[in-house]
CSV table of C-alpha atoms and ligand atoms in Angstrom, one decimal:
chain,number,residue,atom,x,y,z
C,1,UNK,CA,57.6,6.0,-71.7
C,2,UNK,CA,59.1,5.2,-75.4
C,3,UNK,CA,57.3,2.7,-77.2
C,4,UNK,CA,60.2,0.3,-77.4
C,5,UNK,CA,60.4,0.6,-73.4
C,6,UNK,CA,56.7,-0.7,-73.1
C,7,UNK,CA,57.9,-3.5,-75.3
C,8,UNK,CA,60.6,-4.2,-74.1
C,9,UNK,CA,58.3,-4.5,-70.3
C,10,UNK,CA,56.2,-6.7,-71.5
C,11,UNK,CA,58.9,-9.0,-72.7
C,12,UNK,CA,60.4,-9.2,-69.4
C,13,UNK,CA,57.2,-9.9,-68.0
C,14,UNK,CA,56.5,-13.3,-70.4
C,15,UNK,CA,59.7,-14.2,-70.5
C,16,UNK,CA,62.2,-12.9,-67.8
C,17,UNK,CA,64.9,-10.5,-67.6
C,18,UNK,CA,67.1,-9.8,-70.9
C,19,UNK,CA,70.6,-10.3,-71.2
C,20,UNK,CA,72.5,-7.1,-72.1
C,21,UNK,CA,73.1,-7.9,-75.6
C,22,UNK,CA,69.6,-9.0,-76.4
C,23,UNK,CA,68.4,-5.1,-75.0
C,24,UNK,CA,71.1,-3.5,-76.7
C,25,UNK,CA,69.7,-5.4,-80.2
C,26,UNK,CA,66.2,-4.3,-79.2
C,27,UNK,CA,67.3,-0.8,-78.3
C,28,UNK,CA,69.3,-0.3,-81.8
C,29,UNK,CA,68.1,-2.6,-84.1
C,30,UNK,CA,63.9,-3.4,-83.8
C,31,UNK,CA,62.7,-2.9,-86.5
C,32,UNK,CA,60.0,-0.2,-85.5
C,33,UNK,CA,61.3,1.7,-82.8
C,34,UNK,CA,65.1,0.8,-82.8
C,35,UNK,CA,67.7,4.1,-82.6
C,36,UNK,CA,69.1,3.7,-85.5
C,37,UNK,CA,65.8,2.8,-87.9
C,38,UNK,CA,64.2,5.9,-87.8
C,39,UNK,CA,66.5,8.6,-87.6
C,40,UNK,CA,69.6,10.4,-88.9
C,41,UNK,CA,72.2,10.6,-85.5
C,42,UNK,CA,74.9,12.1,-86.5
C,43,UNK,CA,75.9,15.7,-86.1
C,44,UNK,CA,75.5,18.8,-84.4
C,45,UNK,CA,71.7,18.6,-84.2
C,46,UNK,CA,71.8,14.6,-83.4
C,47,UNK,CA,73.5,12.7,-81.3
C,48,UNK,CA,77.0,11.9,-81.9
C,49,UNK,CA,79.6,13.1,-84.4
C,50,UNK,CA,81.9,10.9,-85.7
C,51,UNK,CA,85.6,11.5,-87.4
C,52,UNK,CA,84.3,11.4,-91.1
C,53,UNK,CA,81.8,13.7,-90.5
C,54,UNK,CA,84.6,16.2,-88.4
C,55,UNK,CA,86.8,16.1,-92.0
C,56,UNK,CA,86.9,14.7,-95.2
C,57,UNK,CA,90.6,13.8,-94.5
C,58,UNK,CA,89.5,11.2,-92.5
C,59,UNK,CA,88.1,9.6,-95.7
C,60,UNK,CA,90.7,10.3,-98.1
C,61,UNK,CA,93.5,9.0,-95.9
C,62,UNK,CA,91.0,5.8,-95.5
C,63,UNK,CA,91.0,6.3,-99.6
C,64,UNK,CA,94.4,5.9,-99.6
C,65,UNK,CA,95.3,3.1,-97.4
C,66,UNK,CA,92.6,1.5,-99.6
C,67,UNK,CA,94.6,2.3,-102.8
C,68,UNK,CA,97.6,0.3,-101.0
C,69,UNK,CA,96.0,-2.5,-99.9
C,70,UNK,CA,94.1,-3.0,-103.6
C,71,UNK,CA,98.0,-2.5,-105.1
C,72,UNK,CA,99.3,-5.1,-103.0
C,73,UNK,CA,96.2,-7.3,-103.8
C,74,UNK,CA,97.9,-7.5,-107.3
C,75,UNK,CA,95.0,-4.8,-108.4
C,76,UNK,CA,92.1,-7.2,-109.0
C,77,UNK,CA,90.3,-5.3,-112.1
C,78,UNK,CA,86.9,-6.0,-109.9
C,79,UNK,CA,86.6,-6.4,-106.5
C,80,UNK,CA,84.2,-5.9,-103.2
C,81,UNK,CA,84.6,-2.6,-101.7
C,82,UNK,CA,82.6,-3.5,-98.6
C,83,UNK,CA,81.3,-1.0,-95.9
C,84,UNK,CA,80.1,-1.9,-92.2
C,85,UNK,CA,78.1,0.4,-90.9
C,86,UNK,CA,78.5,3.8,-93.5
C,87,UNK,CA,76.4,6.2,-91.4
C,88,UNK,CA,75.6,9.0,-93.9
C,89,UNK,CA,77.9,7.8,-96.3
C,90,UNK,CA,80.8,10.5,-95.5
C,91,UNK,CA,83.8,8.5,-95.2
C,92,UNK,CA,83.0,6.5,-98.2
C,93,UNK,CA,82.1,9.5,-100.8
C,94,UNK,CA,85.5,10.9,-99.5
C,95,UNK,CA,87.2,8.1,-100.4
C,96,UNK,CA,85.8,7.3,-103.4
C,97,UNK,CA,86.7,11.2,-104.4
C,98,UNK,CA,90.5,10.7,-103.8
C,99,UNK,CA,90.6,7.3,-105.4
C,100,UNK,CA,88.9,8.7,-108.7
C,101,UNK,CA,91.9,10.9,-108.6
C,102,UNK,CA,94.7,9.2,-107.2
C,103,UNK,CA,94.0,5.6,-108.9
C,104,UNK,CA,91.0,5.7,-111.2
C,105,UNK,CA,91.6,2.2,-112.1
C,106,UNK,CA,91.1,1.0,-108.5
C,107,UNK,CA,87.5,3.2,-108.3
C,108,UNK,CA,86.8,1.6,-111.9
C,109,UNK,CA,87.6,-1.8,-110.3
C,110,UNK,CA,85.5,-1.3,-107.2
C,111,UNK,CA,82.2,-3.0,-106.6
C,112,UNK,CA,80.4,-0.7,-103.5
C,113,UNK,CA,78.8,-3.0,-101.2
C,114,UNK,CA,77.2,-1.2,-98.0
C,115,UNK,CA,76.3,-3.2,-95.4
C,116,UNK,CA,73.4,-1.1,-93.5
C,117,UNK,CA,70.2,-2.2,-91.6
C,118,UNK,CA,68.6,1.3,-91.5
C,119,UNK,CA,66.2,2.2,-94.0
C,120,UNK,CA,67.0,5.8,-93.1
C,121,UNK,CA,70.5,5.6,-93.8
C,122,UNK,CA,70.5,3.7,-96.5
C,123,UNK,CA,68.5,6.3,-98.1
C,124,UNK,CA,70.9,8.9,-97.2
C,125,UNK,CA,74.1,7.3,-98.2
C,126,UNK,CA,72.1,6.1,-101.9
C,127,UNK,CA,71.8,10.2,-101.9
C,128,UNK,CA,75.4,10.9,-100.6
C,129,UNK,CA,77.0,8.9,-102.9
C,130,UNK,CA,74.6,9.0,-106.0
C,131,UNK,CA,76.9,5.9,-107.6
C,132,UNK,CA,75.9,2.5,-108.1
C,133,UNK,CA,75.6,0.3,-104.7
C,134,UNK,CA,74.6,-2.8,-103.3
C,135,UNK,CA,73.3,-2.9,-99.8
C,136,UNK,CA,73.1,-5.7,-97.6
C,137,UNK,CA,71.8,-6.5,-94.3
C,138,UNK,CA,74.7,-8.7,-93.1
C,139,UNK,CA,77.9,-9.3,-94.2
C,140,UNK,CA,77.4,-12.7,-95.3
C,141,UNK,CA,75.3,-11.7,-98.1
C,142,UNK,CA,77.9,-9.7,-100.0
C,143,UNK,CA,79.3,-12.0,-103.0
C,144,UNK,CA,82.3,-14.0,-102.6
C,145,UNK,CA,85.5,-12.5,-104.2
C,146,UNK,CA,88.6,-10.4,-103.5
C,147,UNK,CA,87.4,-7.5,-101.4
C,148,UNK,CA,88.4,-4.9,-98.6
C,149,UNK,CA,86.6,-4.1,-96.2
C,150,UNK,CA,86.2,-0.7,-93.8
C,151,UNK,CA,84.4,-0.2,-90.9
C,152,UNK,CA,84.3,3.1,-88.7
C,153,UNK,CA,82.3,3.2,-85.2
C,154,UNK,CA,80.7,-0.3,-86.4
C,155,UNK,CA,81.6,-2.5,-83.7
C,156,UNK,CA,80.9,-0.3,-80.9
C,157,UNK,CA,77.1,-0.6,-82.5
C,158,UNK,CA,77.0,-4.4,-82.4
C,159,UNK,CA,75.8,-5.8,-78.6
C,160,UNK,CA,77.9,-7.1,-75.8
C,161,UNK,CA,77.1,-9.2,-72.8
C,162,UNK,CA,78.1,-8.7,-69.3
C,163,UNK,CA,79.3,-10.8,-66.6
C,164,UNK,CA,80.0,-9.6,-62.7
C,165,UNK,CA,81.6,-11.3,-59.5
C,166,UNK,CA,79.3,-11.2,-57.1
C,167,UNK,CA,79.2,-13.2,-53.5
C,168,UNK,CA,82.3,-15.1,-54.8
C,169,UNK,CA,80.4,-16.5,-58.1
C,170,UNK,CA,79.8,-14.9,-61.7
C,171,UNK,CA,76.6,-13.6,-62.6
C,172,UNK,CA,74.9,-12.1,-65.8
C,173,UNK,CA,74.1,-8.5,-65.8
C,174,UNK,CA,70.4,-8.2,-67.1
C,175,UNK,CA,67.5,-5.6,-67.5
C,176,UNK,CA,64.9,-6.2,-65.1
C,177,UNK,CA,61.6,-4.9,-63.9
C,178,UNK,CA,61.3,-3.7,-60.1
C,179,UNK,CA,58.6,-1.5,-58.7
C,180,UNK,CA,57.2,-1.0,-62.5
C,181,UNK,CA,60.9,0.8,-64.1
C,182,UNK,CA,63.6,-1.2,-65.8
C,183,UNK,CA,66.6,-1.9,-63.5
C,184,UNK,CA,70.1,-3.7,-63.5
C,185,UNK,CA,69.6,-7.1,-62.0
C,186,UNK,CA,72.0,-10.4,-62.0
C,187,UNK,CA,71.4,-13.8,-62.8
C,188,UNK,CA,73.9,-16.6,-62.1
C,189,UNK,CA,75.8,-17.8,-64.4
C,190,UNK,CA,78.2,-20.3,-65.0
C,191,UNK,CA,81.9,-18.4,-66.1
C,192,UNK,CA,84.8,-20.1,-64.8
C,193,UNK,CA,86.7,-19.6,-60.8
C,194,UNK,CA,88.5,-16.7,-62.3
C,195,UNK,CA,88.0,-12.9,-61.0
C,196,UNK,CA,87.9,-10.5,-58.1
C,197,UNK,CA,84.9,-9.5,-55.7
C,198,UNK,CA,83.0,-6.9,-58.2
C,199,UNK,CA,85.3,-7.3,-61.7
C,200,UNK,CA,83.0,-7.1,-64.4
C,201,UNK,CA,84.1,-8.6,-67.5
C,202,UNK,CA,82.4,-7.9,-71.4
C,203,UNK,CA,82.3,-10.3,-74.2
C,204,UNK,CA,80.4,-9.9,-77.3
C,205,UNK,CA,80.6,-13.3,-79.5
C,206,UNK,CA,78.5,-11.1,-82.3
C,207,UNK,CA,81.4,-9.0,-83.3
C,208,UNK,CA,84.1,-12.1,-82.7
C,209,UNK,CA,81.8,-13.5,-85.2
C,210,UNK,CA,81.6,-10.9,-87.9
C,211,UNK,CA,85.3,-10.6,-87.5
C,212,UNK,CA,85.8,-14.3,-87.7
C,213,UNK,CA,83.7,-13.6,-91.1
C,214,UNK,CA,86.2,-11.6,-92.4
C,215,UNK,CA,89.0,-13.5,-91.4
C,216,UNK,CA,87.2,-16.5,-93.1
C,217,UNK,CA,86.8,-14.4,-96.5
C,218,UNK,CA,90.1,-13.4,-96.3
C,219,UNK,CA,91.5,-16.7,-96.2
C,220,UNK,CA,89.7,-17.7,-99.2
C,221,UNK,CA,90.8,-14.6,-101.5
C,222,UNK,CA,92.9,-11.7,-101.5
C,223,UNK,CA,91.8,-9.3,-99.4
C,224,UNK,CA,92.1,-6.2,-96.7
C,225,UNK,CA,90.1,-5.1,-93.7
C,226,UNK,CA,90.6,-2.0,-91.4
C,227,UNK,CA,88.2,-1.6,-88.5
C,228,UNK,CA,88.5,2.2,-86.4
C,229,UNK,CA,86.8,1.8,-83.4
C,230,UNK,CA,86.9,3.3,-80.3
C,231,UNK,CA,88.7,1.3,-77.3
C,232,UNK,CA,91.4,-0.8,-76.1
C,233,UNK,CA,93.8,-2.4,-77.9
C,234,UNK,CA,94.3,-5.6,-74.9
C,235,UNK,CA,91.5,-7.1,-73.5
C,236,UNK,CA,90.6,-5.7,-69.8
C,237,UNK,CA,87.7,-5.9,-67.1
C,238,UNK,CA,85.0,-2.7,-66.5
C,239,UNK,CA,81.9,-1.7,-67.7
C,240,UNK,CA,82.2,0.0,-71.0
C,241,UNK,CA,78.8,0.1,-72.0
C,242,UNK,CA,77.6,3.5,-72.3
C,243,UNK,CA,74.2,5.7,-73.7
C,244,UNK,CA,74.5,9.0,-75.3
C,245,UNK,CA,72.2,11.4,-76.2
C,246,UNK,CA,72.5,15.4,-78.0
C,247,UNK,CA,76.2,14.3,-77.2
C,248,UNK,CA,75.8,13.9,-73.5
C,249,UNK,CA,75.7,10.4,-71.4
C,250,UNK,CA,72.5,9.1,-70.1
C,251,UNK,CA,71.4,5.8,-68.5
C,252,UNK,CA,71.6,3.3,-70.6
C,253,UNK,CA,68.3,2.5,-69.3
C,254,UNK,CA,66.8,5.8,-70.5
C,255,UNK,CA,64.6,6.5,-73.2
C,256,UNK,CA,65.1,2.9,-74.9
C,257,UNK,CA,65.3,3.4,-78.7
C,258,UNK,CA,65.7,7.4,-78.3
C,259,UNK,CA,69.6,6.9,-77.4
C,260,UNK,CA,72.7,5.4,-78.9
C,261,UNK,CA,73.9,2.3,-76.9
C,262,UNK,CA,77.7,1.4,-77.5
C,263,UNK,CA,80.5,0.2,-75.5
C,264,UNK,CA,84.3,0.1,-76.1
C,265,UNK,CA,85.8,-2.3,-78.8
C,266,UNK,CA,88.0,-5.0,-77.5
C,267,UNK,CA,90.7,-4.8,-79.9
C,268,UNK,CA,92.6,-7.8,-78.6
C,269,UNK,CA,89.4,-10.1,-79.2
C,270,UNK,CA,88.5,-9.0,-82.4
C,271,UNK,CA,92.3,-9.6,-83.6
C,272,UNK,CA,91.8,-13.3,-82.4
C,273,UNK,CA,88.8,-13.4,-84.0
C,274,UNK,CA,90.2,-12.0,-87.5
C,275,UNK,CA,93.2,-14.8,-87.1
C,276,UNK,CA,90.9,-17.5,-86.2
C,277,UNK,CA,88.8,-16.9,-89.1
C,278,UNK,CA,92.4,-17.3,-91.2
C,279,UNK,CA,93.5,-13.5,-91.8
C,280,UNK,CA,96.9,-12.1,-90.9
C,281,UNK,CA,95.7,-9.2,-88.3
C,282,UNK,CA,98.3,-6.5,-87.4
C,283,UNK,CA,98.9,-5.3,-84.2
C,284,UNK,CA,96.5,-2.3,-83.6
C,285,UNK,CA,97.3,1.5,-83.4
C,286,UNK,CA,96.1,4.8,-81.8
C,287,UNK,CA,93.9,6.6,-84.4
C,288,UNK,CA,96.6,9.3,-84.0
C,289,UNK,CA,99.3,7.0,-85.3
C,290,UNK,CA,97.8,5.6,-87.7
C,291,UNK,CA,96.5,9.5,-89.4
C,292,UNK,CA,99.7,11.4,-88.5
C,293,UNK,CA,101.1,8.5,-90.2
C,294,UNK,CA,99.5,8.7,-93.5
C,295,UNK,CA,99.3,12.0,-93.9
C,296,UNK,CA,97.3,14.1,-91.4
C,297,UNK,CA,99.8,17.1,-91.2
C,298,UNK,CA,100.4,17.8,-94.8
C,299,UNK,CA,96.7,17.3,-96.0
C,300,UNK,CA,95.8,19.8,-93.5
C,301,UNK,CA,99.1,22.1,-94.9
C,302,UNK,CA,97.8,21.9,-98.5
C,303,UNK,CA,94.2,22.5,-98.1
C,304,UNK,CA,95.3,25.4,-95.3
C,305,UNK,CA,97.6,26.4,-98.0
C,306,UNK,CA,94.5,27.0,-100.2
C,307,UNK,CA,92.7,28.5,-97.8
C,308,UNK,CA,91.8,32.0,-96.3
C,309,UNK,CA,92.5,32.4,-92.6
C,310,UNK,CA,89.2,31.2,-91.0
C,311,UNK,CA,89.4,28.2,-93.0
C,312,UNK,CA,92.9,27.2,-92.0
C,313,UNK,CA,92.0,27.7,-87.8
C,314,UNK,CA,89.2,25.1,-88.5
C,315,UNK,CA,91.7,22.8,-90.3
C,316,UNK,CA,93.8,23.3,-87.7
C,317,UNK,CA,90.9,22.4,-84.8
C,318,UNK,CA,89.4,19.5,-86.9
C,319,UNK,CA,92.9,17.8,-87.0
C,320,UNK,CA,93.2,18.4,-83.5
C,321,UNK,CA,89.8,16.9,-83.1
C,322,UNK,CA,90.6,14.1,-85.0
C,323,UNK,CA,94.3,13.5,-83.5
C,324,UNK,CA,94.8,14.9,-80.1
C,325,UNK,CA,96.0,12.9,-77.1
C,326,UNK,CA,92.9,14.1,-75.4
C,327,UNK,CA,90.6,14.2,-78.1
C,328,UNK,CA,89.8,11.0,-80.4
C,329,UNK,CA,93.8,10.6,-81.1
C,330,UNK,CA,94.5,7.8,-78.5
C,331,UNK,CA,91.0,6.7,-77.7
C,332,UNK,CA,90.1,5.7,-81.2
C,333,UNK,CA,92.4,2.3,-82.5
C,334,UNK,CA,92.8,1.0,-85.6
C,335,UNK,CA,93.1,-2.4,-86.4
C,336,UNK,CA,94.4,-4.0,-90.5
C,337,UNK,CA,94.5,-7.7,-91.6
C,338,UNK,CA,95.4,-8.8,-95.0
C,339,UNK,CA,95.0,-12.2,-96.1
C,340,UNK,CA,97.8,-14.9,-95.6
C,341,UNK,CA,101.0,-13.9,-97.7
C,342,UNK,CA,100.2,-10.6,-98.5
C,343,UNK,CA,102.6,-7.4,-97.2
C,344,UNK,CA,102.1,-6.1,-94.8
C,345,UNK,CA,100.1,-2.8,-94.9
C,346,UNK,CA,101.7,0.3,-94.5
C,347,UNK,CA,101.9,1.7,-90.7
C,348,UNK,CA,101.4,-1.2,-89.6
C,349,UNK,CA,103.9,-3.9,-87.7
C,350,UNK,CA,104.3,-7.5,-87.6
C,351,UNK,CA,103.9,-8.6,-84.1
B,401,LIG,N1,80.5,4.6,-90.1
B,401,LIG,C1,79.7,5.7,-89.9
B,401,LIG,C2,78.5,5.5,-88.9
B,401,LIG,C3,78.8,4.9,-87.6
B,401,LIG,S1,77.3,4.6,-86.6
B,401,LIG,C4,80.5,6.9,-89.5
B,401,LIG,O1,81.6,6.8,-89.1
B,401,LIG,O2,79.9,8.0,-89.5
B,401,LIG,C5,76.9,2.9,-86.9
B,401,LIG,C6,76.4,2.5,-88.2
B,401,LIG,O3,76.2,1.1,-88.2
B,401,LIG,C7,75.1,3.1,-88.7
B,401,LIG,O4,75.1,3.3,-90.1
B,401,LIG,C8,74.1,2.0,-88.2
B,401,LIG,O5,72.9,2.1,-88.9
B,401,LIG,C9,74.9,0.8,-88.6
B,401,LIG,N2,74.5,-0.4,-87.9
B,401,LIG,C10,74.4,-0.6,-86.6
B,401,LIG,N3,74.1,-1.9,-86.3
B,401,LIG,C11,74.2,-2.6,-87.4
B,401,LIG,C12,74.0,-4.0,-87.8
B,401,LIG,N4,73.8,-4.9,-86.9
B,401,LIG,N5,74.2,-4.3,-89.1
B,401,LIG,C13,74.5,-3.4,-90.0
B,401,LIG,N6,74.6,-2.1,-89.8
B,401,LIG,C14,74.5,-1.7,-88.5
């Protein structure tokens, strides 16, 4: 048994059974034994590899859609280059590397703000990136002020609750103790006539909020946002939440704080959420879209161009990787708002 699991059995014993979102905070976030406090996840050797850390296009495109939005801010000479959730620090060090030489006025101009609650991880992205920082637990403590803000495999971090039709009413799905193990149980709840025998719907009011936060900031000064999750891009019923360990699924009531809890990014929510907060959010698009648009085939050409003939067949898989219908191309979405009045960001649409 982990020592989060004994915890988190003792808690269900005082005070009842927990609501998904309040294991899924336990499970990633105490600050002890939480999965993301203690250890480095990413990669081969860990759990979970995520598209900056597959190729450092992934950042510079990011870089450059950054460059855009900063241009079409007017080019603030400072500004809040905030990131959710930087993981080692990858996506950001490639970024900042192609805007030092794409637009070194806009890296001049940037203020880095990381917002991170892992002590581990914020010591290796302070390493990784060996530049000036600020890091912040939450979003609402980075300074008022024209910004833009990034987040990669964030969202998917940040707890959901779950609600299931059962016996013609809606109950909450909680973690419960039976015969001394955790288990799935329900508790009644109160959701509405809506819904099918067995639909299982997700909501998670703590990422509707942060995105409402952004959306708020937004609307108060110029500003950008692009979140890459993955997910769907319209709202839909299923259970989504899912454990992973050495890049495998588990239970997601094994091992509490030794495995990576996520579930899928409702992309339709967190648009609402960005507009309600006062932002103009774009309609979303397949991560393969939104890279073969900016540039994924002819950054691959001219670094394969440079390179000797091993190099080129890994440029080759990582795009593949990174793009493929099959692969994280069409699973992965991207989502842009821009505050009220500004252009609209480049692929996007209007809706
Ligand atoms: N963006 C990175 C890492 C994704 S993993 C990449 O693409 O590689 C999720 C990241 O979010 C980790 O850095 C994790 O420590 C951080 N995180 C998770 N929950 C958080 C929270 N509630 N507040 C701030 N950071 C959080």
């Amino acid at each position: 048994m982990t020592p989060l699991e004994k915890l988190i059995r003792e808690l269900i014993v005082s005070e009842g059974p927990l609501p998904l979102d309040r294991y899924m905070s336990l499970c990633l976030g105490h600050p002890e034994h939480g999965y993301y406090m203690a250890r480095n996840p990413f990669g081969e050797t860990g759990d979970f590899v995520t598209a900056p850390e597959v190729s450092q296009i992934f950042g510079e495109l990011i870089g450059v859609w950054c460059i855009a939005a900063w241009t079409a801010m007017g080019q603030p000479s400072t500004f809040h280059l905030v990131e959710l959730g930087p993981g080692r620090g990858t996506l950001m060090k490639d970024m900042l590397r192609t805007a030092r030489r794409a637009a070194p006025q806009f890296a001049e101009a940037a203020l880095l703000h990381l917002v991170e609650t892992s002590p581990v991880l914020r010591q290796m992205q302070r390493e990784m990136l060996g530049v000036d920082a600020i890091w912040h637990d939450r979003l609402a403590d980075v300074p008022e002020g024209p910004l833009i803000v990034i987040a990669n495999e964030f969202f998917d971090a940040i707890p959901i609750r779950q609600f299931e039709k059962r016996d013609d009413r809606w109950h909450e799905r909680v973690v419960g103790l039976k015969d001394d193990g955790l288990v799935l149980g329900l508790i009644a709840a109160d959701l509405g006539p809506q819904g099918a025998e067995g639909d299982i719907v997700e909501f998670a009011p703590a990422r509707s909020a942060i995105a409402r936060e952004i959306g708020e900031r937004l609307s108060r000064q110029p500003g950008a946002s692009l979140i890459i999750d993955y997910g769907h891009l319209a709202s839909a019923l299923g259970d989504t939440l899912q454990a992973m360990r050495r890049h495998g699924f588990v239970s997601i009531l094994e091992s509490p704080g030794h495995c990576d809890l996520t579930s899928h990014v409702d992309f339709e929510a967190l648009g609402k959420a960005l507009t309600d907060g006062g932002a103009a959010a774009m309609p979303g698009l397949t991560q393969r879209g939104f890279l073969l648009a900016m540039g994924l085939e002819q950054r691959t050409a001219m670094l394969a161009a440079k390179s000797d003939a091993r190099t080129r067949a890994m440029l080759e898989r990582q795009m593949t990787r990174l793009a493929g219908e099959s692969q994280m191309g069409n699973l992965f979405k991207v989502l842009a708002a821009v505050s009220p009045g500004l252009a609209t960001p480049y692929p996007f649409g209007r809706s």
